[in-house]
């Protein structure tokens, strides 16, 4: 009989173990690189707002100078009120839509969801452009404004709603998806009708996601620069002020002041969001049972109709932008041709910009995905000392509270300082990749952390006890767990890198101008058709990439049978 | 050569396989493990038993190298491993949560450590099937952890822990997440397996039944300190103090007020004893297990018998738990567990019955926790 | 095969680095050029240069007059641009006052029209063309709204045009700046500002790009755009119902010129470009966009280009205009800045 002893290796040699690098050097490297990409540029911006052009400290004199600038302080007021109105309307529209997705038996949820998410795949300028064709002076439905003007508050608010809507729906969906059917059963046992159930359970329980959505949307709208550029008319807002001051006048000191003014509400809104999410988590216990929507034709018809109207509006706006890109000469010659598209590919810098966009997006995906995989892993699996790990987490959380314009401006101050040896990268695609990765860092980092946190921490201890090095465990255990999430991470980085404008508008140079910025430039020259064509191409690339990555993800999930019971 | 003999070779017969000398661990100002001395003899099954928060899990993590001791030494097989990282130590570990790798099959889990240490494929496969046969899971080797039951998962965890033929098997509450039935079954299997392969095992648990059924030696821990070490029988019969006695089962404790030769006064009850209690300062108690208390006819005529009023009755199947308050004395409540079959008719609450505390079962214990 | 994905990931990263690196190592030398010319004209000139100098590649940033100069000033410590190919002379002079331009006498310096070159001993600029303010009027929208075509600048202050005029901001656009200078010349200092106060009441939007108001008029987004002729001609050629009006009081105008940035990283190629831009070949290219070039004898009227522009040019004191540039811009900003949207 074979005994276990026979099968056992008689003597175990001392095994290789974690190279100290992984546990000490890697977290430290991550801290340094993240600091270079986030807090140091932001710090440079804050410093700059307190110094004059020649580098001497002048306290708040720049802020005083800003207040004295004619018309500039009006911009702060415009920014706050318009963002507030647009945020309120976005939340009011998004809530029923999110409710329909999660708490109704609405048909064709997949189709509706895809349409609602469509604006995410295009630069924020595309809906604004579509609006010009619908509500502009020559718009086909300009009477909807009852004689009002698109350019100005109307345009900013409407375009901002379309831009922010998918974000709001996503956030509130996650709030409404986390529910506890037991509460509703208890309410029914207490004879509460559907309306009372909604008012006393659904609404209170989703209020934190509403707050969260509102704060996220507010920051998005408050700091967006594309929309007011296109449909803002003569209405000044902070986001365009900072651009005007920096690019128009190269007044970096006042630019830094506006940067600070943009940063403060963004940080405040982020703080509110964090508190709301924390409170939201506390309302859901591990034992919660998800709600299965009951049968209620009236509710479903009403919600479906509402969602359909919203989807139609989105499709209409984007569709009109597509139409506008195909029209020969708006509004006097409506015959269609591909001239605006051929111009992108033949004889134009815009084609080159589109290719630069692909490079930017590709490099952002590669480096961003690698970086978040590493930092998310360090944080979630507690690699290395506590302090560096907490610093990695804090630095990774920072960018979400920083508007792209502010980050971009900080990059100028930090990376273009002659004393900085890294200034050789300034004006290159490299620095734009770094900035884009940093700008969009938080969400994918949290995606990785979330996925890896779901695995029992004792798994790592078991692996260590089995003589596996941290990197070995990462490769053989964590990576397969993480793989589908990494596809989502890639999708997030790709789409955002394709469509972002705000973080890059200060950083591009002749040979690093990307597609989304080319759209801004075209719009500034009022070349609507060409701008629309380029924006549509960017959207098509994003759609294609999303489809491709989704099929990769499908394939990965299929090849990991251990995920399903 | 038997496996037990193999393990015997690792440490000299006289010295323990695992020896903790004055090991302490503090988190901030809290001392979680306080100058612990522990000896685990070769091929023996040692159980560290204590309530939650007593520091037993930290002790295990110190032995595993997941934590580093602030002071003291940990000697394994004659080598000082105090400062070694887990990867450099020689043990297998089983967690309460199983901690199986979800993305690896049963076989993949077991072979993980073999792969990490570069064991050739053929040898690996042979060893994996050996181990899976050993734990009775040979036919499940291709399944993923979420496709098998909790008991099976724990067997996989055990096989995985044994894959590298460790000198020491560490078990962190390995059975507490399982159903009662599976638990008792697996407990017996665990003991049999340990004896068969002769590995030195150290299990941490808060379940006294578990400790009694598997341990060669039990270590009682409380507040970071070791209260008592000994065989299960030893510890049960002669608990070192009131804490140990209570941890190992219910215990009537009557505060000792006075004592002289063969007599003691405990909460107003005059007790005959067969030895003299040491002292009667406020923390000394006269103790007796509920199962040793006599009730009714068999109590009559016994020494230390009192008339007592039944306060409550709880039926536990064959056994009835009865609480009674002696008519004399200072309101001491005595709990007895008696066989249902000893009574023709059970006394009802409020009735007067005779309760006896037989002299040979009386223990005089100190409550060290209050001092 | 999925286990391989991580490896592929690494390979992809490596490839990116390699390709990214190799593109930087291309054989062509690159020349960074900032331009405020009409974008199509700038592109045509760049293409012409690259055809003549195939080993040099132009990387160009197009922008409005003031931002381009502001950019050069901001980058003084670490100059990014080699050549400014086409910027208003008044703006170039303010950069020169800060010592940011390299003095260079291009090969064709003596051949260009004397008016079109820096006449100082150490010249920093040489002219490319001259351009002038004009008005784009959308006849279709005008008819719809019952608004007649304006004939003069003064007409634009009439109440019927209220909300129907867009113009660029002189804070960024060279076109606007020369229009403002034209008004200050035609109506005098006081009369000029009075005119602008009245005009301000009718303006719906101050833009950034000098050509945008005309494109807005072409798209019917506004009825009247104060702009210059080149984009208007292009819109007309594309079929826009645009009438190009040269107001009777006369047109503010200015010279667009080339200058080399001091500390240019590619000084030799920068000089090659400056030589070429002031050549007859370059002037031939520019003449397809506007009638006045650096050579008096190279002048053609592009199709649909308005007649008589040259005759309506005001007599302007460029030295004084350059000197007063900051003052005028500050004054304008104080009075009207609240309506300026951003623009590069």
Short mmCIF file of N, CA and C in Angstrom, two decimals, chain A residues 57-130:
data_model
loop_
_atom_site.label_atom_id
_atom_site.label_comp_id
_atom_site.label_asym_id
_atom_site.label_seq_id
_atom_site.Cartn_x
_atom_site.Cartn_y
_atom_site.Cartn_z
N UNK A 57 5.79 85.99 -3.41
CA UNK A 57 4.55 85.68 -2.71
C UNK A 57 3.74 86.95 -2.51
N UNK A 58 2.47 86.87 -2.88
CA UNK A 58 1.64 88.08 -2.75
C UNK A 58 0.34 87.77 -2.04
N UNK A 59 0.28 86.67 -1.35
CA UNK A 59 -0.93 86.34 -0.59
C UNK A 59 -2.14 86.21 -1.50
N UNK A 60 -3.20 86.87 -1.14
CA UNK A 60 -4.44 86.71 -1.89
C UNK A 60 -4.62 87.79 -2.95
N UNK A 61 -3.54 88.50 -3.25
CA UNK A 61 -3.66 89.63 -4.18
C UNK A 61 -4.24 89.20 -5.53
N UNK A 62 -3.90 87.97 -6.00
CA UNK A 62 -4.45 87.51 -7.27
C UNK A 62 -5.96 87.36 -7.20
N UNK A 63 -6.44 86.92 -6.03
CA UNK A 63 -7.88 86.76 -5.87
C UNK A 63 -8.56 88.12 -5.91
N UNK A 64 -7.92 89.09 -5.29
CA UNK A 64 -8.46 90.45 -5.31
C UNK A 64 -8.49 90.96 -6.75
N UNK A 65 -7.40 90.68 -7.47
CA UNK A 65 -7.31 91.12 -8.87
C UNK A 65 -8.43 90.46 -9.69
N UNK A 66 -8.70 89.20 -9.38
CA UNK A 66 -9.75 88.49 -10.12
C UNK A 66 -11.09 89.16 -9.91
N UNK A 67 -11.37 89.51 -8.65
CA UNK A 67 -12.66 90.15 -8.35
C UNK A 67 -12.78 91.49 -9.04
N UNK A 68 -11.65 92.14 -9.26
CA UNK A 68 -11.68 93.46 -9.88
C UNK A 68 -11.84 93.37 -11.40
N UNK A 69 -11.56 92.18 -11.97
CA UNK A 69 -11.68 92.04 -13.43
C UNK A 69 -13.12 92.24 -13.86
N UNK A 70 -13.35 93.07 -14.86
CA UNK A 70 -14.74 93.28 -15.28
C UNK A 70 -15.36 91.97 -15.76
N UNK A 71 -16.50 91.66 -15.24
CA UNK A 71 -17.26 90.52 -15.76
C UNK A 71 -16.83 89.17 -15.28
N UNK A 72 -15.64 89.08 -14.71
CA UNK A 72 -15.18 87.75 -14.36
C UNK A 72 -15.93 87.16 -13.18
N UNK A 73 -16.23 88.00 -12.19
CA UNK A 73 -16.91 87.43 -11.03
C UNK A 73 -18.36 87.07 -11.35
N UNK A 74 -18.88 87.68 -12.41
CA UNK A 74 -20.22 87.27 -12.87
C UNK A 74 -20.17 85.79 -13.26
N UNK A 75 -19.03 85.39 -13.82
CA UNK A 75 -18.90 84.01 -14.29
C UNK A 75 -19.10 83.03 -13.15
N UNK A 76 -18.57 83.36 -11.97
CA UNK A 76 -18.71 82.45 -10.83
C UNK A 76 -20.20 82.27 -10.51
N UNK A 77 -20.92 83.37 -10.51
CA UNK A 77 -22.36 83.31 -10.23
C UNK A 77 -23.08 82.50 -11.30
N UNK A 78 -22.77 82.79 -12.56
CA UNK A 78 -23.39 82.02 -13.65
C UNK A 78 -23.11 80.53 -13.49
N UNK A 79 -21.86 80.21 -13.19
CA UNK A 79 -21.48 78.81 -13.06
C UNK A 79 -22.32 78.12 -12.00
N UNK A 80 -22.43 78.77 -10.86
CA UNK A 80 -23.13 78.14 -9.75
C UNK A 80 -24.61 77.99 -10.05
N UNK A 81 -25.25 79.06 -10.53
CA UNK A 81 -26.69 78.98 -10.75
C UNK A 81 -27.02 78.02 -11.89
N UNK A 82 -26.31 78.14 -13.02
CA UNK A 82 -26.64 77.28 -14.15
C UNK A 82 -26.36 75.82 -13.83
N UNK A 83 -25.23 75.55 -13.16
CA UNK A 83 -24.93 74.17 -12.79
C UNK A 83 -25.99 73.65 -11.83
N UNK A 84 -26.42 74.52 -10.91
CA UNK A 84 -27.44 74.10 -9.95
C UNK A 84 -28.74 73.74 -10.65
N UNK A 85 -29.18 74.61 -11.57
CA UNK A 85 -30.43 74.34 -12.28
C UNK A 85 -30.31 73.06 -13.11
N UNK A 86 -29.21 72.97 -13.86
CA UNK A 86 -29.04 71.80 -14.73
C UNK A 86 -28.96 70.53 -13.89
N UNK A 87 -28.28 70.60 -12.75
CA UNK A 87 -28.17 69.42 -11.88
C UNK A 87 -29.55 69.01 -11.38
N UNK A 88 -30.32 69.97 -10.91
CA UNK A 88 -31.65 69.66 -10.38
C UNK A 88 -32.49 68.99 -11.46
N UNK A 89 -32.48 69.56 -12.67
CA UNK A 89 -33.29 68.99 -13.75
C UNK A 89 -32.78 67.60 -14.12
N UNK A 90 -31.46 67.44 -14.16
CA UNK A 90 -30.90 66.13 -14.49
C UNK A 90 -31.39 65.07 -13.51
N UNK A 91 -31.32 65.40 -12.23
CA UNK A 91 -31.72 64.43 -11.22
C UNK A 91 -33.21 64.11 -11.35
N UNK A 92 -34.01 65.14 -11.58
CA UNK A 92 -35.46 64.93 -11.70
C UNK A 92 -35.78 64.04 -12.90
N UNK A 93 -35.04 64.21 -13.98
CA UNK A 93 -35.30 63.37 -15.16
C UNK A 93 -34.71 61.98 -14.97
N UNK A 94 -33.53 61.92 -14.35
CA UNK A 94 -32.84 60.63 -14.26
C UNK A 94 -33.50 59.68 -13.27
N UNK A 95 -34.13 60.24 -12.23
CA UNK A 95 -34.68 59.36 -11.19
C UNK A 95 -35.74 58.41 -11.74
N UNK A 96 -36.77 58.92 -12.45
CA UNK A 96 -37.77 57.98 -12.99
C UNK A 96 -37.14 56.98 -13.96
N UNK A 97 -36.12 57.42 -14.70
CA UNK A 97 -35.49 56.51 -15.65
C UNK A 97 -34.78 55.38 -14.88
N UNK A 98 -34.02 55.78 -13.86
CA UNK A 98 -33.32 54.78 -13.05
C UNK A 98 -34.33 53.87 -12.37
N UNK A 99 -35.45 54.48 -11.93
CA UNK A 99 -36.50 53.71 -11.27
C UNK A 99 -37.08 52.69 -12.25
N UNK A 100 -37.31 53.15 -13.48
CA UNK A 100 -37.86 52.26 -14.50
C UNK A 100 -36.94 51.07 -14.75
N UNK A 101 -35.63 51.34 -14.75
CA UNK A 101 -34.69 50.25 -15.02
C UNK A 101 -34.68 49.22 -13.90
N UNK A 102 -34.85 49.68 -12.66
CA UNK A 102 -34.63 48.79 -11.53
C UNK A 102 -35.90 48.30 -10.86
N UNK A 103 -36.99 49.05 -10.98
CA UNK A 103 -38.16 48.69 -10.20
C UNK A 103 -39.42 48.55 -11.04
N UNK A 104 -39.25 48.30 -12.32
CA UNK A 104 -40.45 48.11 -13.13
C UNK A 104 -40.24 46.93 -14.05
N UNK A 105 -41.32 46.56 -14.69
CA UNK A 105 -41.22 45.50 -15.70
C UNK A 105 -41.22 46.12 -17.08
N UNK A 106 -40.54 47.25 -17.20
CA UNK A 106 -40.46 47.93 -18.49
C UNK A 106 -39.82 47.00 -19.53
N UNK A 107 -40.43 46.94 -20.72
CA UNK A 107 -39.82 46.10 -21.76
C UNK A 107 -38.58 46.79 -22.36
N UNK A 108 -37.79 46.02 -23.05
CA UNK A 108 -36.63 46.53 -23.81
C UNK A 108 -35.67 47.35 -22.96
N UNK A 109 -35.47 46.90 -21.73
CA UNK A 109 -34.58 47.67 -20.86
C UNK A 109 -33.19 47.82 -21.48
N UNK A 110 -32.72 46.75 -22.12
CA UNK A 110 -31.38 46.79 -22.70
C UNK A 110 -31.24 47.89 -23.74
N UNK A 111 -32.26 47.99 -24.61
CA UNK A 111 -32.22 49.01 -25.67
C UNK A 111 -32.21 50.40 -25.04
N UNK A 112 -33.14 50.61 -24.09
CA UNK A 112 -33.23 51.92 -23.45
C UNK A 112 -31.92 52.27 -22.75
N UNK A 113 -31.37 51.27 -22.07
CA UNK A 113 -30.13 51.53 -21.33
C UNK A 113 -29.01 51.96 -22.28
N UNK A 114 -28.92 51.24 -23.40
CA UNK A 114 -27.89 51.57 -24.38
C UNK A 114 -28.04 53.02 -24.85
N UNK A 115 -29.28 53.42 -25.12
CA UNK A 115 -29.50 54.78 -25.63
C UNK A 115 -29.13 55.81 -24.57
N UNK A 116 -29.55 55.54 -23.33
CA UNK A 116 -29.26 56.49 -22.24
C UNK A 116 -27.75 56.67 -22.08
N UNK A 117 -27.01 55.57 -22.28
CA UNK A 117 -25.57 55.63 -22.06
C UNK A 117 -24.81 56.21 -23.27
N UNK A 118 -25.51 56.38 -24.36
CA UNK A 118 -24.87 56.83 -25.60
C UNK A 118 -24.04 58.12 -25.43
N UNK A 119 -24.58 59.13 -24.72
CA UNK A 119 -23.78 60.37 -24.60
C UNK A 119 -22.42 60.15 -23.95
N UNK A 120 -22.28 59.08 -23.18
CA UNK A 120 -20.98 58.81 -22.56
C UNK A 120 -19.91 58.53 -23.60
N UNK A 121 -20.36 58.07 -24.76
CA UNK A 121 -19.40 57.62 -25.77
C UNK A 121 -18.97 58.73 -26.71
N UNK A 122 -19.53 59.91 -26.53
CA UNK A 122 -19.20 61.01 -27.43
C UNK A 122 -18.65 62.17 -26.61
N UNK A 123 -17.88 63.05 -27.22
CA UNK A 123 -17.46 64.24 -26.50
C UNK A 123 -18.68 65.04 -26.06
N UNK A 124 -18.57 65.76 -24.96
CA UNK A 124 -19.72 66.52 -24.45
C UNK A 124 -20.18 67.56 -25.47
N UNK A 125 -19.32 67.85 -26.46
CA UNK A 125 -19.66 68.84 -27.46
C UNK A 125 -20.70 68.32 -28.44
N UNK A 126 -20.81 67.01 -28.56
CA UNK A 126 -21.71 66.46 -29.58
C UNK A 126 -23.17 66.79 -29.27
N UNK A 127 -23.65 66.55 -28.04
CA UNK A 127 -25.03 66.97 -27.76
C UNK A 127 -25.21 68.48 -27.96
N UNK A 128 -24.20 69.26 -27.59
CA UNK A 128 -24.32 70.71 -27.76
C UNK A 128 -24.48 71.05 -29.23
N UNK A 129 -23.71 70.34 -30.05
CA UNK A 129 -23.80 70.55 -31.50
C UNK A 129 -25.18 70.16 -32.03
N UNK A 130 -25.64 69.00 -31.57
CA UNK A 130 -26.96 68.56 -31.99
C UNK A 130 -28.01 69.60 -31.65
#
